[in-house]
XYZ file of C-alpha atoms in Angstrom:
416
model
C 21.127 -16.667 6.508
C 19.978 -18.049 3.125
C 22.350 -17.336 0.256
C 21.749 -14.316 -1.950
C 20.361 -16.309 -4.887
C 17.682 -17.820 -2.650
C 16.802 -14.386 -1.255
C 16.516 -12.929 -4.773
C 14.193 -15.778 -5.749
C 12.162 -15.133 -2.590
C 11.650 -11.458 -3.492
C 10.587 -12.303 -7.055
C 8.281 -15.070 -5.830
C 6.772 -12.754 -3.228
C 6.312 -10.102 -5.928
C 4.395 -12.622 -8.024
C 2.030 -13.381 -5.155
C 1.483 -9.643 -4.634
C 0.519 -9.235 -8.281
C -1.959 -12.095 -7.968
C -3.217 -10.932 -4.569
C -3.859 -7.323 -5.551
C -5.133 -8.364 -8.964
C -7.672 -10.906 -7.731
C -8.758 -9.290 -4.455
C -8.760 -5.618 -5.445
C -8.190 -4.520 -9.041
C -10.551 -7.041 -10.640
C -13.501 -5.728 -8.612
C -13.998 -2.522 -10.611
C -14.206 -4.550 -13.840
C -16.718 -7.051 -12.477
C -18.806 -4.676 -10.321
C -21.303 -3.666 -13.060
C -22.200 -7.317 -13.695
C -22.498 -7.940 -9.950
C -24.834 -4.959 -9.573
C -27.051 -6.116 -12.433
C -27.346 -9.660 -11.117
C -28.249 -8.598 -7.568
C -30.502 -5.757 -8.713
C -28.373 -3.062 -7.083
C -26.992 0.256 -8.200
C -23.253 0.213 -8.838
C -22.821 2.774 -6.074
C -24.215 0.283 -3.543
C -21.795 -2.395 -4.725
C -18.843 -0.050 -4.291
C -20.318 1.008 -0.955
C -20.213 -2.627 0.154
C -16.553 -2.739 -0.856
C -15.828 0.421 1.147
C -17.533 -1.050 4.210
C -15.426 -4.181 3.794
C -12.257 -2.078 3.499
C -13.224 -0.322 6.712
C -13.667 -3.649 8.497
C -10.320 -4.793 7.108
C -8.656 -1.677 8.524
C -9.906 -2.591 12.005
C -8.401 -6.057 11.668
C -5.015 -4.943 10.263
C -3.289 -4.339 13.656
C -4.266 -7.844 14.789
C -2.906 -9.335 11.578
C 0.348 -7.448 12.156
C 0.694 -8.794 15.704
C 0.069 -12.317 14.436
C 2.789 -11.851 11.824
C 5.211 -10.962 14.627
C 4.100 -13.843 16.820
C 3.557 -16.699 14.364
C 5.647 -15.552 11.391
C 4.546 -13.756 8.231
C 5.165 -16.839 6.099
C 2.687 -18.839 8.147
C -0.071 -16.238 8.100
C 0.443 -15.692 4.345
C 0.074 -19.447 3.807
C -3.174 -19.435 5.786
C -4.141 -16.226 3.989
C -3.819 -17.873 0.570
C -6.350 -20.493 1.616
C -8.592 -17.830 3.165
C -8.423 -15.681 0.013
C -9.352 -18.646 -2.183
C -12.286 -19.567 0.081
C -13.498 -15.947 0.193
C -13.365 -15.609 -3.602
C -15.221 -18.903 -3.990
C -17.868 -17.845 -1.455
C -18.342 -14.589 -3.335
C -18.697 -16.492 -6.615
C -21.262 -18.850 -5.083
C -23.198 -16.271 -3.044
C -26.940 -16.702 -3.708
C -28.076 -13.291 -2.470
C -27.079 -9.802 -1.424
C -26.344 -10.557 2.221
C -24.095 -13.531 1.471
C -22.364 -11.472 -1.243
C -21.545 -8.644 1.180
C -20.325 -11.125 3.804
C -18.079 -12.743 1.183
C -16.655 -9.294 0.296
C -15.927 -8.793 3.981
C -14.120 -12.144 4.063
C -12.061 -11.100 1.035
C -10.859 -7.909 2.715
C -10.044 -9.733 5.946
C -8.055 -12.296 3.957
C -6.184 -9.496 2.186
C -4.711 -8.458 5.553
C -2.840 -11.785 5.548
C -1.460 -11.775 1.991
C -0.864 -8.225 0.721
C 1.861 -5.632 1.326
C 1.816 -5.474 5.132
C 2.373 -9.210 5.526
C 4.821 -9.312 2.609
C 7.004 -6.558 4.098
C 7.201 -8.441 7.394
C 8.104 -11.623 5.499
C 11.037 -9.817 3.856
C 12.406 -8.852 7.264
C 11.828 -12.308 8.757
C 13.568 -14.309 6.019
C 16.780 -12.442 6.818
C 17.268 -10.106 3.862
C 20.426 -8.054 4.645
C 19.004 -4.773 3.290
C 15.242 -5.069 3.821
C 14.445 -1.480 2.845
C 15.946 -1.951 -0.608
C 14.174 -5.303 -1.003
C 10.851 -3.665 -0.093
C 11.482 -1.195 -2.929
C 12.150 -4.106 -5.305
C 8.931 -5.780 -4.182
C 6.791 -2.688 -4.757
C 8.364 -2.287 -8.207
C 7.339 -5.825 -9.166
C 3.881 -5.582 -7.606
C 3.295 -2.246 -9.361
C 2.329 -4.214 -12.463
C -0.729 -5.751 -10.775
C -3.220 -3.273 -12.244
C -1.421 -3.240 -15.614
C -1.840 -7.016 -15.857
C -5.131 -7.699 -14.125
C -7.325 -4.943 -15.549
C -6.952 -6.265 -19.131
C -6.801 -9.902 -17.948
C -10.049 -9.570 -15.998
C -11.712 -7.797 -18.936
C -10.614 -10.541 -21.337
C -11.813 -13.295 -19.024
C -15.106 -11.541 -18.374
C -15.744 -11.343 -22.103
C -15.879 -15.151 -22.110
C -16.957 -15.998 -18.556
C -19.447 -14.732 -15.987
C -18.127 -12.763 -13.017
C -18.771 -15.799 -10.822
C -16.639 -18.019 -13.060
C -13.875 -15.401 -13.095
C -13.805 -15.350 -9.297
C -13.698 -19.148 -9.160
C -10.719 -19.061 -11.521
C -9.032 -16.458 -9.317
C -9.693 -18.657 -6.259
C -7.866 -21.505 -7.988
C -5.008 -19.114 -8.829
C -4.545 -18.238 -5.156
C -4.486 -21.922 -4.227
C -2.358 -23.190 -7.106
C 0.216 -20.388 -7.296
C 0.285 -18.301 -4.101
C -0.172 -21.109 -1.561
C 2.980 -23.083 -2.557
C 5.094 -19.902 -2.662
C 3.931 -18.741 0.755
C 4.507 -22.230 2.202
C 8.084 -22.115 0.863
C 8.602 -18.669 2.400
C 7.319 -20.022 5.714
C 10.007 -22.722 5.682
C 12.626 -20.154 4.672
C 11.767 -17.819 7.558
C 11.812 -20.749 10.000
C 15.347 -21.663 8.919
C 16.434 -18.058 9.457
C 14.752 -17.907 12.869
C 16.693 -20.979 14.052
C 20.011 -19.779 12.641
C 22.818 -18.824 14.984
C 22.926 -15.079 15.734
C 26.262 -14.666 13.942
C 24.783 -16.214 10.792
C 21.891 -13.795 10.588
C 21.919 -10.796 8.327
C 22.738 -7.390 9.729
C 19.975 -5.299 11.206
C 18.645 -2.437 9.145
C 20.453 0.843 9.408
C 19.407 2.496 12.622
C 18.115 6.005 12.531
C 18.635 8.682 15.159
C 17.698 7.216 18.557
C 14.413 8.427 19.985
C 13.465 8.440 23.645
C 10.087 6.840 24.514
C 8.227 10.167 24.490
C 9.584 11.167 21.071
C 9.045 7.616 19.836
C 5.339 7.770 20.703
C 5.040 11.170 19.056
C 6.817 9.937 15.921
C 4.521 6.896 15.763
C 1.361 9.014 16.001
C 2.692 11.475 13.428
C 3.497 8.583 11.112
C -0.049 7.266 11.425
C -1.414 10.744 10.719
C 0.791 11.094 7.641
C -0.261 7.716 6.267
C -3.925 8.489 6.983
C -3.818 11.754 5.027
C -2.049 10.087 2.087
C -4.579 7.257 2.061
C -7.454 9.738 2.033
C -6.056 11.847 -0.818
C -5.015 8.887 -2.966
C -8.298 7.018 -2.563
C -10.424 10.119 -3.220
C -8.572 11.047 -6.394
C -8.049 7.585 -7.877
C -11.709 6.583 -7.621
C -12.863 9.872 -9.182
C -9.912 10.651 -11.466
C -11.610 10.251 -14.869
C -14.920 11.991 -14.026
C -12.967 14.610 -12.047
C -10.751 15.604 -14.962
C -13.797 15.680 -17.230
C -15.637 17.976 -14.794
C -12.658 20.351 -14.834
C -13.073 20.868 -18.569
C -10.720 18.236 -19.992
C -13.553 16.188 -21.474
C -12.628 12.797 -22.921
C -8.945 13.723 -22.718
C -9.204 13.010 -18.994
C -9.255 9.263 -19.688
C -6.126 9.553 -21.835
C -4.362 11.651 -19.200
C -5.119 9.132 -16.439
C -3.235 6.382 -18.282
C 0.009 8.111 -17.281
C -0.624 7.348 -13.610
C 0.506 3.702 -13.671
C 3.796 4.319 -15.525
C 4.555 7.237 -13.180
C 4.129 4.941 -10.159
C 6.528 2.383 -11.600
C 8.988 5.130 -12.615
C 9.140 6.532 -9.082
C 9.902 3.111 -7.628
C 12.564 2.442 -10.255
C 14.219 5.825 -9.682
C 14.232 5.262 -5.948
C 15.687 1.772 -6.381
C 18.518 3.062 -8.583
C 19.369 6.345 -6.874
C 17.718 6.395 -3.448
C 19.896 3.929 -1.527
C 21.372 6.613 0.759
C 18.179 8.617 1.194
C 16.600 8.463 4.635
C 13.068 7.115 4.529
C 11.848 10.057 6.595
C 13.018 12.371 3.827
C 11.472 10.075 1.200
C 8.158 10.338 3.077
C 8.338 14.133 2.899
C 9.081 13.940 -0.830
C 6.159 11.560 -1.471
C 3.656 13.734 0.399
C 5.009 16.857 -1.314
C 4.578 15.281 -4.754
C 0.914 14.519 -4.008
C 0.367 18.106 -2.867
C 2.241 19.581 -5.837
C 0.270 17.440 -8.264
C -3.064 18.680 -6.929
C -1.856 22.277 -7.031
C -0.709 21.831 -10.636
C -4.165 20.577 -11.610
C -5.991 23.421 -9.886
C -3.707 26.181 -11.169
C -3.593 25.031 -14.806
C -7.020 23.519 -15.514
C -8.327 23.110 -18.188
C -4.857 23.323 -19.799
C -4.073 19.779 -21.012
C -0.279 19.857 -20.361
C -1.037 20.913 -16.789
C -3.216 17.824 -16.381
C -0.313 15.668 -17.566
C 1.915 17.328 -14.956
C -0.721 16.592 -12.292
C -1.020 12.889 -13.137
C 2.745 12.457 -13.429
C 3.490 14.123 -10.073
C 0.587 12.350 -8.399
C 1.725 9.002 -9.774
C 5.278 9.604 -8.565
C 3.978 10.407 -5.074
C 1.719 7.359 -5.041
C 4.558 5.057 -6.039
C 6.799 6.352 -3.264
C 3.956 6.142 -0.739
C 3.774 2.385 -1.278
C 7.482 2.120 -0.460
C 7.532 4.222 2.700
C 4.540 2.298 4.015
C 6.996 -0.539 4.646
C 10.342 1.203 5.032
C 9.530 4.135 7.318
C 8.360 2.040 10.322
C 11.436 -0.146 9.856
C 13.798 2.830 9.833
C 12.170 4.577 12.789
C 11.582 1.614 15.107
C 13.588 -1.366 13.810
C 12.644 -5.037 13.514
C 11.171 -5.540 16.989
C 7.382 -5.330 16.761
C 7.615 -4.430 13.071
C 4.524 -6.388 12.082
C 2.321 -4.749 14.709
C 3.458 -1.246 13.753
C 2.935 -2.043 10.094
C -0.559 -3.262 10.917
C -1.407 0.047 12.587
C 0.041 1.973 9.632
C -2.081 -0.067 7.220
C -5.142 0.471 9.405
C -4.671 4.244 9.395
C -4.294 4.353 5.623
C -7.106 1.894 4.899
C -9.507 3.536 7.359
C -9.388 6.912 5.601
C -9.280 5.272 2.154
C -12.616 3.596 2.831
C -14.456 6.904 3.303
C -12.506 9.212 1.006
C -14.436 8.568 -2.250
C -17.756 9.305 -0.535
C -16.333 12.371 1.200
C -15.065 13.843 -2.073
C -18.329 13.043 -3.857
C -20.254 14.738 -1.033
C -18.047 17.846 -1.201
C -18.334 18.087 -4.981
C -22.121 17.790 -4.727
C -22.317 20.588 -2.122
C -19.703 22.925 -3.565
C -17.562 23.331 -6.672
C -15.033 20.768 -7.879
C -12.234 23.317 -7.473
C -13.161 24.057 -3.848
C -13.289 20.331 -3.101
C -9.814 19.882 -4.550
C -8.467 22.757 -2.458
C -9.684 20.866 0.614
C -7.654 17.865 -0.594
C -4.626 20.144 -1.020
C -4.918 21.141 2.637
C -5.218 17.471 3.683
C -2.205 16.516 1.559
C -0.163 19.425 2.955
C -0.934 18.256 6.492
C 0.751 14.977 5.568
C 3.870 16.903 4.539
C 3.818 18.670 7.910
C 3.467 15.367 9.792
C 6.500 13.816 8.088
C 8.530 17.013 8.499
C 7.749 16.876 12.215
C 9.077 13.306 12.340
C 12.291 14.445 10.652
C 12.625 17.211 13.256
C 12.077 14.747 16.123
C 14.768 12.462 14.731
C 17.187 15.338 14.345
C 16.664 16.486 17.921
C 16.936 12.889 19.125
C 20.229 12.518 17.295
C 21.603 15.699 18.843
C 20.557 14.555 22.323
C 22.226 11.168 21.794
C 25.414 12.875 20.646
C 25.602 14.943 23.863
C 24.909 11.853 26.000
C 27.807 10.030 24.307
C 30.109 13.029 24.706
C 29.879 14.202 21.088
C 28.617 17.372 19.496
C 25.516 18.308 17.525
C 27.612 18.655 14.416
C 28.792 15.043 14.746
C 25.229 13.816 15.069
C 24.018 15.592 11.970
C 26.979 14.358 9.917
C 26.459 10.689 10.862
C-alpha cells in the first residue's frame, strides 16, 4: 500500500481534477448558454434542452463506465476520459452548426462519466486508501468549490473571450492539468493491485450481512432513493431563483440562494469532523430528510424571508450529504467487489431523473400553482426517506439473522 503522504496527495490531486471537471463540463455551461443560443439562433430553453438530452444519454452510459472502471481500473478510464473531455470541449467550440453542437454536448456528457465523481470514488478504493469512506468525504469537500470557482472564472473569461475560446481554454486545462494527474493515479492503482495481499489496506467496515434476496432489495431501494434525490435537487436548483421570486420573495430570492453553496460545504465539513462512526445508511436517511424538511420550511413560511433562509440552508445541507452517500453507501452495503458497476447504476438512476426534473417542475407550475408543485416535490423527497429507512430495516434484520446463525443473540447484533 502507498504510504499515507502519497495517499493524501492523491486525494488532493483527485479533488483538483474534480473541480476542473465539474467546472469545465457542467458549471460553465449556464454562464455560456445565452451566447451559444444567440449564435445558433435558438431560444435558451432549447440549449438547456439539448443539455438535458445529453445528460439523459450519459445516464444510460454510466453503468457501462462503472463496469469498465472495475475491469480496466478507474485510473485508466479517467486518463482516457481526460483526453475525451478535451476533445469534446474542442469539438463543441469548433461546431459549425446546431447538429454538430448537440453531438458535441453529447460527447461531453459521455466523457463526464469517465472523469467525475463515480470514476473518482472507484479510484479512491482502487489505490488502496485504508478508510475509503472518509476519503470520499474529503474529496467531496474539496470538489464542493467547483461552482464557487468556475462560475466567476467563466464569467471573467467570457468578458474577454467568446464562448468558443473559453471552451478551447477549458479543453487545454483538461489536457494540461487533469491528464497528468489521472495518469499518475493509474500508475498508483497498478502498484496497489500488484501488491501482496498482506500489504494492502484493510477492507472497508462491513455492514450487517445481507442474503441475496435482501441484497437485491437493498440495491433497488438504493437506486430508488438516489433517483428521488436527483429529481428533487435538479428541479429545485435549476428553478431556485425564479421559484423564490414567484413565492413572493422578489429580488431577495437571489440573495437567499447564495447560501446554498456554503451550506453544502458546511455539511461535508461537519460530516468529516463528526460523522466517522455514523453508518452511511443513517446518513442517507438524514440527507433525504433534510431535503424534505427544507421544502416543507419553504412552503410553510413563504413569503417570510427567514423561512426562505432556513429552506436554502437545510436544502444545501441535504445536497452536500447526498454527494457523499452517492459514493459511500454502495461501498458500505456491498463492499469493494463490483463497486464500480454498482456506482454506475447509482449514477444512472440519479442522472436519469435529473435530466427530466426541470421540465417536469416547469410543466407542473404552468398547469397548477407553485405551492402545489412544491408539495408534489415534498412527496417525492419523502419517498426517498422511506427508501433509505427500508434499507436500514433490511440491514437490521440481516444482522439479527446473522447473529442467530453464528449462535449469538439479536441484542449482540444490534450492539455490534
